[in-house]
Amino acid sequence: MYLTKEEEQILNGEAGETLRQAIEILVALGDIYGADRLIPIKSAQIAGVSYKTMGDAGLEWISDLQGKVKVPSILNPAGMDLEAWERLRISPDFAEKQKSIIQAYKKLGIRCECTCTPYALEDFDVGYGDHLAWSESSAVSYANSVIGARTNREGGPSALSAALLGKTANYGFHLDENRVPEVSIDVECSLQKSDYGALGYVAGKLVGSKVPIFRLKSIPEADELKALGAAMAASGAVALYHVNGVTPEACKLDFAETAEKITIERNQIDEVYESRGKAGEEPELITIGCPHCSAAELKMAAELLEGKTVSKEFWIFTSRELAKRYPEYTRIIEKSGAKVVCDTCMVVSPATNSYSCVMVNSGKAFAYVPGMCGAKAVYGDMETCVEEAVGRTQKKAGGFH
Ligand code: F3S
């Protein structure tokens, strides 16, 4: 891998130990994946924030790093709401460790708004063709597929290294040849909102880490693409997908027919919803906001909950910026007894581990909650999540069906 004179000096430790470690990580990855050089990045998004997944070893590693990031950099969700952690009964010990992790990242100049939807923030600019080093899998999928930016699915340490150097190794999804569809997926039915998460869950299992191109009968909105990509990244390892006539590269570039073709039918999608009946127990906790809720999703939750009272724990995850930007939605949701929770999510917070059955409207959470939280997961659309949280009597009284 070619290095400039300055990069050679960094590798020799002439710019300090932190940058030496950072470039060593990037060069090692570049050598493994056949990168020709390092390329500048526009931003970094760093996963490995929750104390639940990092532990003391991760905290120690970050605390020892020196210097400042060279490009706008932001964190993935942490293990708790940084301002109201008591609400989900997080222990004081966990909270203290979590705050130390955030402080260590802050010292490096990283923005500590912990979200997996940085592209939804007003001042976190990302556009078509931008090279990035992002690490949360749904954010990576959205950036690559829906925005047409270019990022590999970085690990926490490699994204942090890229942030500190302002560069990443030029391989994988940074290169045109790796962005070409490898398998086409025909979906034989029209799709409603939460069907996209269920479709992603099914499709990810079928395609693994290949780049799929979908032919759909419906035109998905941005939130539906977000749900589709997040689920495929979790049940499979899809970091880039295209949708014929919808996503930017599928519209701009003339992709050839793929040799491999798959068809997905309605009954395969319906099977994901049948998890509710198969769980053998009632959900104790209802969660939405994986990936973090957009403004439209917060609005929909507020409209569904307005004038009702929940009888089960109901957590709605979003970024702090969106919760603040739309205080009226937050107020309506919280008036129902549901909680708007920022900086964290149902998967990376230890709070979910206290429940044995969790309802989600996300294909990604559906895939991860069992392994990461030790709870059964059942899948339903947002309306069903609200009905489950509110209970039967109020559902009838509310009359939203
Ligand atoms: Fe985001 Fe957590 Fe889901 S990080 S994509 S809300 S698992």
mmCIF file of C-alpha atoms and ligand atoms in Angstrom:
data_model
loop_
_atom_site.group_PDB
_atom_site.id
_atom_site.type_symbol
_atom_site.label_atom_id
_atom_site.label_comp_id
_atom_site.label_asym_id
_atom_site.label_seq_id
_atom_site.Cartn_x
_atom_site.Cartn_y
_atom_site.Cartn_z
ATOM 1 C CA MET A 1 0.000 0.000 0.000
ATOM 2 C CA TYR A 2 1.429 3.359 -1.010
ATOM 3 C CA LEU A 3 1.967 5.855 1.818
ATOM 4 C CA THR A 4 2.924 9.498 1.447
ATOM 5 C CA LYS A 5 6.028 10.764 3.214
ATOM 6 C CA GLU A 6 3.867 12.303 5.917
ATOM 7 C CA GLU A 7 1.951 9.040 6.407
ATOM 8 C CA GLU A 8 5.268 7.145 6.658
ATOM 9 C CA GLN A 9 6.356 9.552 9.383
ATOM 10 C CA ILE A 10 3.097 9.006 11.277
ATOM 11 C CA LEU A 11 3.618 5.245 10.992
ATOM 12 C CA ASN A 12 7.120 5.700 12.413
ATOM 13 C CA GLY A 13 5.632 7.373 15.472
ATOM 14 C CA GLU A 14 6.846 10.870 14.637
ATOM 15 C CA ALA A 15 3.356 12.333 15.232
ATOM 16 C CA GLY A 16 2.806 10.565 18.557
ATOM 17 C CA GLU A 17 1.619 7.191 19.777
ATOM 18 C CA THR A 18 -2.131 7.733 19.164
ATOM 19 C CA LEU A 19 -1.703 8.520 15.478
ATOM 20 C CA ARG A 20 0.872 5.759 15.101
ATOM 21 C CA GLN A 21 -1.668 3.245 16.441
ATOM 22 C CA ALA A 22 -4.406 4.738 14.266
ATOM 23 C CA ILE A 23 -2.437 4.516 11.005
ATOM 24 C CA GLU A 24 -1.199 1.055 11.919
ATOM 25 C CA ILE A 25 -4.826 -0.147 12.128
ATOM 26 C CA LEU A 26 -5.727 1.428 8.782
ATOM 27 C CA VAL A 27 -2.608 0.122 7.029
ATOM 28 C CA ALA A 28 -3.224 -3.386 8.397
ATOM 29 C CA LEU A 29 -6.811 -3.312 7.067
ATOM 30 C CA GLY A 30 -5.643 -1.820 3.777
ATOM 31 C CA ASP A 31 -3.054 -4.585 3.363
ATOM 32 C CA ILE A 32 -5.604 -7.316 4.124
ATOM 33 C CA TYR A 33 -8.182 -5.953 1.667
ATOM 34 C CA GLY A 34 -5.766 -4.840 -1.052
ATOM 35 C CA ALA A 35 -6.087 -1.041 -0.713
ATOM 36 C CA ASP A 36 -3.710 0.972 -2.904
ATOM 37 C CA ARG A 37 -3.581 4.038 -0.590
ATOM 38 C CA LEU A 38 -5.311 6.082 2.059
ATOM 39 C CA ILE A 39 -8.035 8.485 0.921
ATOM 40 C CA PRO A 40 -9.533 11.516 2.687
ATOM 41 C CA ILE A 41 -12.913 11.101 4.362
ATOM 42 C CA LYS A 42 -15.623 13.661 4.990
ATOM 43 C CA SER A 43 -16.851 12.279 8.325
ATOM 44 C CA ALA A 44 -16.693 9.389 10.762
ATOM 45 C CA GLN A 45 -19.383 7.676 12.813
ATOM 46 C CA ILE A 46 -18.042 5.640 15.665
ATOM 47 C CA ALA A 47 -19.723 2.575 17.153
ATOM 48 C CA GLY A 48 -18.463 0.955 20.323
ATOM 49 C CA VAL A 49 -19.968 3.453 22.725
ATOM 50 C CA SER A 50 -22.203 1.478 25.067
ATOM 51 C CA TYR A 51 -20.457 0.270 28.203
ATOM 52 C CA LYS A 52 -22.605 -2.854 27.759
ATOM 53 C CA THR A 53 -20.559 -3.831 24.702
ATOM 54 C CA MET A 54 -17.232 -2.068 25.423
ATOM 55 C CA GLY A 55 -16.569 -3.034 29.015
ATOM 56 C CA ASP A 56 -13.566 -1.792 31.003
ATOM 57 C CA ALA A 57 -11.020 -2.791 28.345
ATOM 58 C CA GLY A 58 -12.692 -0.521 25.768
ATOM 59 C CA LEU A 59 -12.940 2.347 28.251
ATOM 60 C CA GLU A 60 -9.261 2.020 29.081
ATOM 61 C CA TRP A 61 -8.226 2.001 25.417
ATOM 62 C CA ILE A 62 -10.161 5.156 24.565
ATOM 63 C CA SER A 63 -9.055 6.971 27.698
ATOM 64 C CA ASP A 64 -5.393 6.530 26.716
ATOM 65 C CA LEU A 65 -5.812 8.158 23.287
ATOM 66 C CA GLN A 66 -4.563 11.706 22.729
ATOM 67 C CA GLY A 67 -5.215 14.435 20.171
ATOM 68 C CA LYS A 68 -8.268 15.510 18.193
ATOM 69 C CA VAL A 69 -10.223 14.080 15.296
ATOM 70 C CA LYS A 70 -9.544 15.680 11.889
ATOM 71 C CA VAL A 71 -13.055 15.406 10.420
ATOM 72 C CA PRO A 72 -16.597 15.806 11.821
ATOM 73 C CA SER A 73 -17.127 12.691 13.912
ATOM 74 C CA ILE A 74 -20.119 11.491 15.865
ATOM 75 C CA LEU A 75 -20.979 8.624 18.198
ATOM 76 C CA ASN A 76 -23.361 5.707 17.853
ATOM 77 C CA PRO A 77 -25.965 5.110 20.620
ATOM 78 C CA ALA A 78 -24.640 4.639 24.139
ATOM 79 C CA GLY A 79 -26.013 2.317 26.802
ATOM 80 C CA MET A 80 -28.320 4.900 28.357
ATOM 81 C CA ASP A 81 -30.054 8.239 27.968
ATOM 82 C CA LEU A 82 -27.199 10.512 28.973
ATOM 83 C CA GLU A 83 -29.500 13.062 30.617
ATOM 84 C CA ALA A 84 -32.201 10.830 32.118
ATOM 85 C CA TRP A 85 -30.592 7.458 32.676
ATOM 86 C CA GLU A 86 -32.544 6.758 35.889
ATOM 87 C CA ARG A 87 -35.794 6.493 33.923
ATOM 88 C CA LEU A 88 -34.886 3.069 32.513
ATOM 89 C CA ARG A 89 -33.459 1.932 35.863
ATOM 90 C CA ILE A 90 -29.832 1.931 34.757
ATOM 91 C CA SER A 91 -27.531 1.267 37.710
ATOM 92 C CA PRO A 92 -25.382 4.154 39.021
ATOM 93 C CA ASP A 93 -22.248 2.044 38.445
ATOM 94 C CA PHE A 94 -23.125 1.531 34.776
ATOM 95 C CA ALA A 95 -23.993 5.227 34.420
ATOM 96 C CA GLU A 96 -20.645 6.281 35.809
ATOM 97 C CA LYS A 97 -18.698 4.039 33.415
ATOM 98 C CA GLN A 98 -20.862 5.182 30.504
ATOM 99 C CA LYS A 99 -20.214 8.836 31.319
ATOM 100 C CA SER A 100 -16.456 8.133 31.423
ATOM 101 C CA ILE A 101 -16.622 6.620 27.931
ATOM 102 C CA ILE A 102 -18.469 9.687 26.629
ATOM 103 C CA GLN A 103 -15.955 12.018 28.270
ATOM 104 C CA ALA A 104 -13.056 10.125 26.691
ATOM 105 C CA TYR A 105 -14.602 10.490 23.231
ATOM 106 C CA LYS A 106 -15.425 14.144 23.876
ATOM 107 C CA LYS A 107 -11.788 14.834 24.752
ATOM 108 C CA LEU A 108 -10.881 13.661 21.237
ATOM 109 C CA GLY A 109 -13.213 16.275 19.716
ATOM 110 C CA ILE A 110 -15.991 13.830 18.822
ATOM 111 C CA ARG A 111 -19.602 14.994 18.902
ATOM 112 C CA CYS A 112 -21.372 13.150 21.669
ATOM 113 C CA GLU A 113 -24.868 13.131 20.206
ATOM 114 C CA CYS A 114 -25.211 9.379 20.250
ATOM 115 C CA THR A 115 -27.296 8.346 17.270
ATOM 116 C CA CYS A 116 -27.398 5.752 14.504
ATOM 117 C CA THR A 117 -29.116 8.249 12.183
ATOM 118 C CA PRO A 118 -26.506 11.036 11.943
ATOM 119 C CA TYR A 119 -27.770 11.804 8.436
ATOM 120 C CA ALA A 120 -30.998 13.106 10.041
ATOM 121 C CA LEU A 121 -29.158 15.818 11.997
ATOM 122 C CA GLU A 122 -29.404 19.316 10.602
ATOM 123 C CA ASP A 123 -25.673 20.032 10.656
ATOM 124 C CA PHE A 124 -24.118 16.663 9.839
ATOM 125 C CA ASP A 125 -23.659 16.967 6.136
ATOM 126 C CA VAL A 126 -23.332 13.873 3.925
ATOM 127 C CA GLY A 127 -23.898 13.662 0.197
ATOM 128 C CA TYR A 128 -23.617 11.564 -2.939
ATOM 129 C CA GLY A 129 -20.088 10.288 -3.602
ATOM 130 C CA ASP A 130 -18.656 11.365 -0.224
ATOM 131 C CA HIS A 131 -16.097 8.974 1.263
ATOM 132 C CA LEU A 132 -16.878 8.200 4.925
ATOM 133 C CA ALA A 133 -15.743 5.934 7.728
ATOM 134 C CA TRP A 134 -18.979 4.972 9.464
ATOM 135 C CA SER A 135 -19.423 1.952 11.618
ATOM 136 C CA GLU A 136 -23.013 1.381 12.701
ATOM 137 C CA SER A 137 -24.437 -1.076 10.204
ATOM 138 C CA SER A 138 -27.783 0.638 9.524
ATOM 139 C CA ALA A 139 -26.093 4.033 9.134
ATOM 140 C CA VAL A 140 -23.560 2.462 6.766
ATOM 141 C CA SER A 141 -26.353 0.889 4.732
ATOM 142 C CA TYR A 142 -28.308 4.168 4.558
ATOM 143 C CA ALA A 143 -25.227 6.210 3.611
ATOM 144 C CA ASN A 144 -24.172 3.787 0.871
ATOM 145 C CA SER A 145 -27.576 2.918 -0.510
ATOM 146 C CA VAL A 146 -29.969 5.827 0.045
ATOM 147 C CA ILE A 147 -27.488 8.722 -0.088
ATOM 148 C CA GLY A 148 -24.956 7.175 -2.474
ATOM 149 C CA ALA A 149 -22.007 7.991 -0.208
ATOM 150 C CA ARG A 150 -19.177 5.462 0.170
ATOM 151 C CA THR A 151 -18.227 3.673 3.348
ATOM 152 C CA ASN A 152 -17.182 0.256 4.483
ATOM 153 C CA ARG A 153 -18.765 -1.167 7.596
ATOM 154 C CA GLU A 154 -15.989 -0.031 9.900
ATOM 155 C CA GLY A 155 -15.328 -1.492 13.299
ATOM 156 C CA GLY A 156 -15.295 0.980 16.207
ATOM 157 C CA PRO A 157 -11.460 1.133 16.362
ATOM 158 C CA SER A 158 -11.020 1.571 12.600
ATOM 159 C CA ALA A 159 -13.680 4.322 12.432
ATOM 160 C CA LEU A 160 -11.977 6.092 15.338
ATOM 161 C CA SER A 161 -8.585 5.682 13.661
ATOM 162 C CA ALA A 162 -10.000 7.125 10.443
ATOM 163 C CA ALA A 163 -11.475 10.052 12.400
ATOM 164 C CA LEU A 164 -8.106 10.810 14.006
ATOM 165 C CA LEU A 165 -6.282 10.700 10.661
ATOM 166 C CA GLY A 166 -9.064 12.115 8.476
ATOM 167 C CA LYS A 167 -8.437 9.205 6.090
ATOM 168 C CA THR A 168 -9.394 5.616 5.431
ATOM 169 C CA ALA A 169 -7.968 2.803 3.333
ATOM 170 C CA ASN A 170 -9.227 2.736 -0.234
ATOM 171 C CA TYR A 171 -10.931 -0.653 -0.613
ATOM 172 C CA GLY A 172 -14.363 -2.285 -0.544
ATOM 173 C CA PHE A 173 -17.314 0.076 -1.039
ATOM 174 C CA HIS A 174 -15.037 3.033 -1.809
ATOM 175 C CA LEU A 175 -14.408 1.440 -5.209
ATOM 176 C CA ASP A 176 -16.862 1.448 -8.140
ATOM 177 C CA GLU A 177 -16.398 -2.235 -8.922
ATOM 178 C CA ASN A 178 -17.605 -3.357 -5.488
ATOM 179 C CA ARG A 179 -20.822 -1.337 -5.681
ATOM 180 C CA VAL A 180 -22.308 -3.255 -8.591
ATOM 181 C CA PRO A 181 -25.374 -5.425 -7.787
ATOM 182 C CA GLU A 182 -24.653 -9.139 -7.490
ATOM 183 C CA VAL A 183 -28.153 -10.514 -6.959
ATOM 184 C CA SER A 184 -31.563 -9.203 -7.962
ATOM 185 C CA ILE A 185 -34.551 -9.606 -5.681
ATOM 186 C CA ASP A 186 -38.043 -9.466 -7.118
ATOM 187 C CA VAL A 187 -40.684 -8.800 -4.498
ATOM 188 C CA GLU A 188 -43.986 -10.157 -5.686
ATOM 189 C CA CYS A 189 -46.366 -8.093 -3.561
ATOM 190 C CA SER A 190 -46.939 -4.467 -2.699
ATOM 191 C CA LEU A 191 -45.571 -3.377 0.659
ATOM 192 C CA GLN A 192 -46.872 -1.295 3.570
ATOM 193 C CA LYS A 193 -44.642 0.612 6.001
ATOM 194 C CA SER A 194 -43.398 -2.068 8.414
ATOM 195 C CA ASP A 195 -43.258 -4.668 5.634
ATOM 196 C CA TYR A 196 -39.905 -3.178 4.634
ATOM 197 C CA GLY A 197 -38.286 -4.187 7.938
ATOM 198 C CA ALA A 198 -39.753 -7.683 7.586
ATOM 199 C CA LEU A 199 -38.602 -7.853 3.948
ATOM 200 C CA GLY A 200 -35.092 -6.801 5.006
ATOM 201 C CA TYR A 201 -35.063 -9.502 7.664
ATOM 202 C CA VAL A 202 -35.961 -12.145 5.054
ATOM 203 C CA ALA A 203 -33.684 -10.757 2.314
ATOM 204 C CA GLY A 204 -30.616 -10.406 4.572
ATOM 205 C CA LYS A 205 -30.779 -14.095 5.438
ATOM 206 C CA LEU A 206 -30.911 -14.979 1.741
ATOM 207 C CA VAL A 207 -28.144 -12.749 0.382
ATOM 208 C CA GLY A 208 -25.604 -12.627 3.244
ATOM 209 C CA SER A 209 -23.054 -9.946 2.375
ATOM 210 C CA LYS A 210 -23.803 -9.619 -1.357
ATOM 211 C CA VAL A 211 -25.029 -6.369 -2.950
ATOM 212 C CA PRO A 212 -28.690 -6.857 -3.900
ATOM 213 C CA ILE A 213 -30.840 -4.832 -6.272
ATOM 214 C CA PHE A 214 -34.567 -4.879 -5.534
ATOM 215 C CA ARG A 215 -37.411 -4.674 -7.997
ATOM 216 C CA LEU A 216 -40.400 -3.536 -5.969
ATOM 217 C CA LYS A 217 -44.049 -2.996 -6.793
ATOM 218 C CA SER A 218 -44.259 -0.056 -4.349
ATOM 219 C CA ILE A 219 -42.112 3.078 -4.126
ATOM 220 C CA PRO A 220 -40.526 3.168 -0.657
ATOM 221 C CA GLU A 221 -40.046 6.365 1.355
ATOM 222 C CA ALA A 222 -36.781 7.215 3.117
ATOM 223 C CA ASP A 223 -37.876 5.694 6.451
ATOM 224 C CA GLU A 224 -38.866 2.495 4.717
ATOM 225 C CA LEU A 225 -35.469 2.287 3.005
ATOM 226 C CA LYS A 226 -33.891 2.934 6.403
ATOM 227 C CA ALA A 227 -35.816 -0.018 7.876
ATOM 228 C CA LEU A 228 -35.046 -2.283 4.909
ATOM 229 C CA GLY A 229 -31.296 -1.634 5.057
ATOM 230 C CA ALA A 230 -31.073 -1.900 8.854
ATOM 231 C CA ALA A 231 -32.777 -5.299 8.833
ATOM 232 C CA MET A 232 -30.615 -6.668 5.994
ATOM 233 C CA ALA A 233 -27.477 -5.541 7.789
ATOM 234 C CA ALA A 234 -28.574 -7.465 10.882
ATOM 235 C CA SER A 235 -30.038 -10.718 9.542
ATOM 236 C CA GLY A 236 -27.321 -10.761 6.857
ATOM 237 C CA ALA A 237 -24.319 -8.477 6.399
ATOM 238 C CA VAL A 238 -25.591 -6.217 3.623
ATOM 239 C CA ALA A 239 -23.802 -2.844 3.630
ATOM 240 C CA LEU A 240 -25.072 -1.623 0.244
ATOM 241 C CA TYR A 241 -28.249 -2.315 -1.698
ATOM 242 C CA HIS A 242 -30.013 -0.728 -4.622
ATOM 243 C CA VAL A 243 -33.685 -0.330 -5.464
ATOM 244 C CA ASN A 244 -34.489 -0.126 -9.149
ATOM 245 C CA GLY A 245 -35.730 3.357 -10.049
ATOM 246 C CA VAL A 246 -35.391 4.608 -6.452
ATOM 247 C CA THR A 247 -31.875 4.666 -4.956
ATOM 248 C CA PRO A 248 -29.396 7.116 -6.507
ATOM 249 C CA GLU A 249 -26.888 4.741 -8.057
ATOM 250 C CA ALA A 250 -29.645 2.529 -9.494
ATOM 251 C CA CYS A 251 -31.046 5.683 -11.130
ATOM 252 C CA LYS A 252 -27.761 7.154 -12.369
ATOM 253 C CA LEU A 253 -25.790 4.068 -13.393
ATOM 254 C CA ASP A 254 -26.583 1.483 -15.980
ATOM 255 C CA PHE A 255 -26.251 -1.782 -14.052
ATOM 256 C CA ALA A 256 -26.191 -5.019 -16.045
ATOM 257 C CA GLU A 257 -28.600 -7.861 -15.208
ATOM 258 C CA THR A 258 -27.318 -9.985 -12.335
ATOM 259 C CA ALA A 259 -26.751 -13.686 -12.904
ATOM 260 C CA GLU A 260 -28.321 -14.549 -9.562
ATOM 261 C CA LYS A 261 -32.030 -13.862 -9.063
ATOM 262 C CA ILE A 262 -34.282 -14.375 -6.048
ATOM 263 C CA THR A 263 -38.005 -13.946 -5.617
ATOM 264 C CA ILE A 264 -39.580 -13.062 -2.276
ATOM 265 C CA GLU A 265 -43.277 -13.697 -1.806
ATOM 266 C CA ARG A 266 -45.893 -12.331 0.563
ATOM 267 C CA ASN A 267 -45.967 -15.446 2.753
ATOM 268 C CA GLN A 268 -42.232 -15.082 3.548
ATOM 269 C CA ILE A 269 -42.856 -11.544 4.811
ATOM 270 C CA ASP A 270 -45.972 -12.619 6.714
ATOM 271 C CA GLU A 271 -43.955 -15.238 8.593
ATOM 272 C CA VAL A 272 -42.029 -12.463 10.352
ATOM 273 C CA TYR A 273 -45.294 -11.034 11.736
ATOM 274 C CA GLU A 274 -46.296 -14.514 12.915
ATOM 275 C CA SER A 275 -43.555 -14.266 15.559
ATOM 276 C CA ARG A 276 -46.198 -12.671 17.815
ATOM 277 C CA GLY A 277 -48.259 -15.869 17.914
ATOM 278 C CA LYS A 278 -45.227 -18.153 18.080
ATOM 279 C CA ALA A 279 -43.557 -16.434 21.044
ATOM 280 C CA GLY A 280 -45.773 -18.267 23.537
ATOM 281 C CA GLU A 281 -45.833 -15.255 25.831
ATOM 282 C CA GLU A 282 -47.080 -11.688 25.948
ATOM 283 C CA PRO A 283 -44.639 -8.856 25.234
ATOM 284 C CA GLU A 284 -43.819 -7.042 28.494
ATOM 285 C CA LEU A 285 -41.959 -4.217 26.812
ATOM 286 C CA ILE A 286 -42.759 -2.428 23.542
ATOM 287 C CA THR A 287 -40.007 -0.535 21.728
ATOM 288 C CA ILE A 288 -39.803 1.440 18.507
ATOM 289 C CA GLY A 289 -36.987 3.521 17.057
ATOM 290 C CA CYS A 290 -34.474 1.075 15.579
ATOM 291 C CA PRO A 291 -32.885 2.839 13.726
ATOM 292 C CA HIS A 292 -33.635 6.006 15.704
ATOM 293 C CA CYS A 293 -37.045 7.485 14.854
ATOM 294 C CA SER A 294 -37.240 10.181 12.210
ATOM 295 C CA ALA A 295 -39.487 13.232 12.565
ATOM 296 C CA ALA A 296 -42.191 11.437 10.551
ATOM 297 C CA GLU A 297 -42.021 8.375 12.800
ATOM 298 C CA LEU A 298 -42.194 10.505 15.964
ATOM 299 C CA LYS A 299 -45.196 12.283 14.496
ATOM 300 C CA MET A 300 -46.917 9.004 13.718
ATOM 301 C CA ALA A 301 -46.245 7.663 17.227
ATOM 302 C CA ALA A 302 -47.609 10.886 18.732
ATOM 303 C CA GLU A 303 -50.758 10.717 16.596
ATOM 304 C CA LEU A 304 -51.374 7.096 17.539
ATOM 305 C CA LEU A 305 -50.806 7.740 21.249
ATOM 306 C CA GLU A 306 -52.638 11.045 21.575
ATOM 307 C CA GLY A 307 -55.326 10.887 24.274
ATOM 308 C CA LYS A 308 -54.389 7.341 25.347
ATOM 309 C CA THR A 309 -52.567 5.855 28.312
ATOM 310 C CA VAL A 310 -50.160 2.974 27.961
ATOM 311 C CA SER A 311 -50.418 0.029 30.322
ATOM 312 C CA LYS A 312 -47.043 -1.507 29.439
ATOM 313 C CA GLU A 313 -43.550 -0.072 29.280
ATOM 314 C CA PHE A 314 -43.237 1.604 25.871
ATOM 315 C CA TRP A 315 -39.907 3.118 24.820
ATOM 316 C CA ILE A 316 -39.471 5.252 21.714
ATOM 317 C CA PHE A 317 -35.858 5.860 20.711
ATOM 318 C CA THR A 318 -34.645 8.868 18.760
ATOM 319 C CA SER A 319 -31.766 11.307 18.624
ATOM 320 C CA ARG A 320 -31.721 14.081 21.191
ATOM 321 C CA GLU A 321 -31.711 16.668 18.417
ATOM 322 C CA LEU A 322 -34.974 15.374 16.949
ATOM 323 C CA ALA A 323 -36.635 15.043 20.353
ATOM 324 C CA LYS A 324 -35.740 18.688 20.996
ATOM 325 C CA ARG A 325 -36.680 19.854 17.512
ATOM 326 C CA TYR A 326 -40.195 18.398 17.913
ATOM 327 C CA PRO A 327 -41.148 19.034 21.557
ATOM 328 C CA GLU A 328 -44.862 18.710 20.765
ATOM 329 C CA TYR A 329 -44.439 15.073 19.669
ATOM 330 C CA THR A 330 -42.353 14.319 22.751
ATOM 331 C CA ARG A 331 -44.986 15.930 24.978
ATOM 332 C CA ILE A 332 -47.887 13.953 23.487
ATOM 333 C CA ILE A 333 -45.959 10.666 23.619
ATOM 334 C CA GLU A 334 -44.849 11.215 27.207
ATOM 335 C CA LYS A 335 -48.354 12.240 28.297
ATOM 336 C CA SER A 336 -49.500 8.730 27.352
ATOM 337 C CA GLY A 337 -46.934 7.236 29.736
ATOM 338 C CA ALA A 338 -44.646 6.093 26.906
ATOM 339 C CA LYS A 339 -41.056 7.313 27.165
ATOM 340 C CA VAL A 340 -39.067 9.167 24.529
ATOM 341 C CA VAL A 341 -35.523 7.956 25.124
ATOM 342 C CA CYS A 342 -32.451 9.574 23.532
ATOM 343 C CA ASP A 343 -28.783 8.614 23.070
ATOM 344 C CA THR A 344 -29.420 4.868 23.306
ATOM 345 C CA CYS A 345 -31.592 2.027 22.009
ATOM 346 C CA MET A 346 -33.306 -1.213 22.987
ATOM 347 C CA VAL A 347 -30.354 -3.282 21.762
ATOM 348 C CA VAL A 348 -27.329 -1.509 23.257
ATOM 349 C CA SER A 349 -28.942 -0.540 26.582
ATOM 350 C CA PRO A 350 -28.790 -3.047 29.434
ATOM 351 C CA ALA A 351 -32.312 -1.902 30.401
ATOM 352 C CA THR A 352 -33.899 -4.323 27.903
ATOM 353 C CA ASN A 353 -32.189 -7.311 29.540
ATOM 354 C CA SER A 354 -34.729 -7.187 32.417
ATOM 355 C CA TYR A 355 -37.606 -8.235 30.133
ATOM 356 C CA SER A 356 -38.345 -11.664 28.736
ATOM 357 C CA CYS A 357 -40.416 -10.729 25.675
ATOM 358 C CA VAL A 358 -40.092 -7.494 23.679
ATOM 359 C CA MET A 359 -42.232 -6.229 20.809
ATOM 360 C CA VAL A 360 -40.429 -4.287 18.078
ATOM 361 C CA ASN A 361 -41.341 -2.774 14.718
ATOM 362 C CA SER A 362 -37.813 -3.175 13.389
ATOM 363 C CA GLY A 363 -36.291 -6.070 11.477
ATOM 364 C CA LYS A 364 -32.909 -5.176 12.948
ATOM 365 C CA ALA A 365 -34.121 -5.177 16.552
ATOM 366 C CA PHE A 366 -36.057 -8.374 15.800
ATOM 367 C CA ALA A 367 -32.765 -9.993 14.723
ATOM 368 C CA TYR A 368 -30.619 -8.624 17.584
ATOM 369 C CA VAL A 369 -32.789 -8.504 20.724
ATOM 370 C CA PRO A 370 -32.660 -12.268 21.394
ATOM 371 C CA GLY A 371 -28.849 -12.481 21.223
ATOM 372 C CA MET A 372 -27.966 -9.084 22.691
ATOM 373 C CA CYS A 373 -30.666 -8.787 25.351
ATOM 374 C CA GLY A 374 -31.621 -12.374 26.145
ATOM 375 C CA ALA A 375 -35.306 -11.702 25.416
ATOM 376 C CA LYS A 376 -37.758 -13.107 22.896
ATOM 377 C CA ALA A 377 -38.574 -10.628 20.131
ATOM 378 C CA VAL A 378 -41.928 -10.307 18.383
ATOM 379 C CA TYR A 379 -42.543 -8.171 15.316
ATOM 380 C CA GLY A 380 -45.432 -5.840 14.635
ATOM 381 C CA ASP A 381 -46.094 -2.599 12.798
ATOM 382 C CA MET A 382 -46.216 0.698 14.686
ATOM 383 C CA GLU A 383 -49.995 0.563 15.051
ATOM 384 C CA THR A 384 -49.778 -2.905 16.578
ATOM 385 C CA CYS A 385 -47.008 -1.764 18.922
ATOM 386 C CA VAL A 386 -49.223 1.061 20.146
ATOM 387 C CA GLU A 387 -52.218 -1.286 20.525
ATOM 388 C CA GLU A 388 -50.076 -3.700 22.504
ATOM 389 C CA ALA A 389 -48.837 -0.929 24.794
ATOM 390 C CA VAL A 390 -52.244 0.633 25.276
ATOM 391 C CA GLY A 391 -54.263 -2.566 25.755
ATOM 392 C CA ARG A 392 -57.488 -3.797 24.260
ATOM 393 C CA THR A 393 -60.085 -1.582 26.010
ATOM 394 C CA GLN A 394 -58.436 1.682 25.121
ATOM 395 C CA LYS A 395 -57.696 0.487 21.639
ATOM 396 C CA LYS A 396 -61.444 0.129 21.053
ATOM 397 C CA ALA A 397 -62.227 3.402 22.800
ATOM 398 C CA GLY A 398 -59.538 5.176 20.824
ATOM 399 C CA GLY A 399 -60.974 3.827 17.607
ATOM 400 C CA PHE A 400 -57.888 4.171 15.503
ATOM 401 C CA HIS A 401 -58.731 1.071 13.450
HETATM 402 FE FE1 F3S B 1 -29.637 2.007 15.956
HETATM 403 FE FE2 F3S B 1 -29.634 0.480 18.066
HETATM 404 FE FE3 F3S B 1 -31.040 -0.220 15.998
HETATM 405 S S1 F3S B 1 -27.901 1.483 17.209
HETATM 406 S S2 F3S B 1 -29.994 0.630 14.262
HETATM 407 S S3 F3S B 1 -31.374 1.621 17.243
HETATM 408 S S4 F3S B 1 -29.795 -1.567 17.226
#
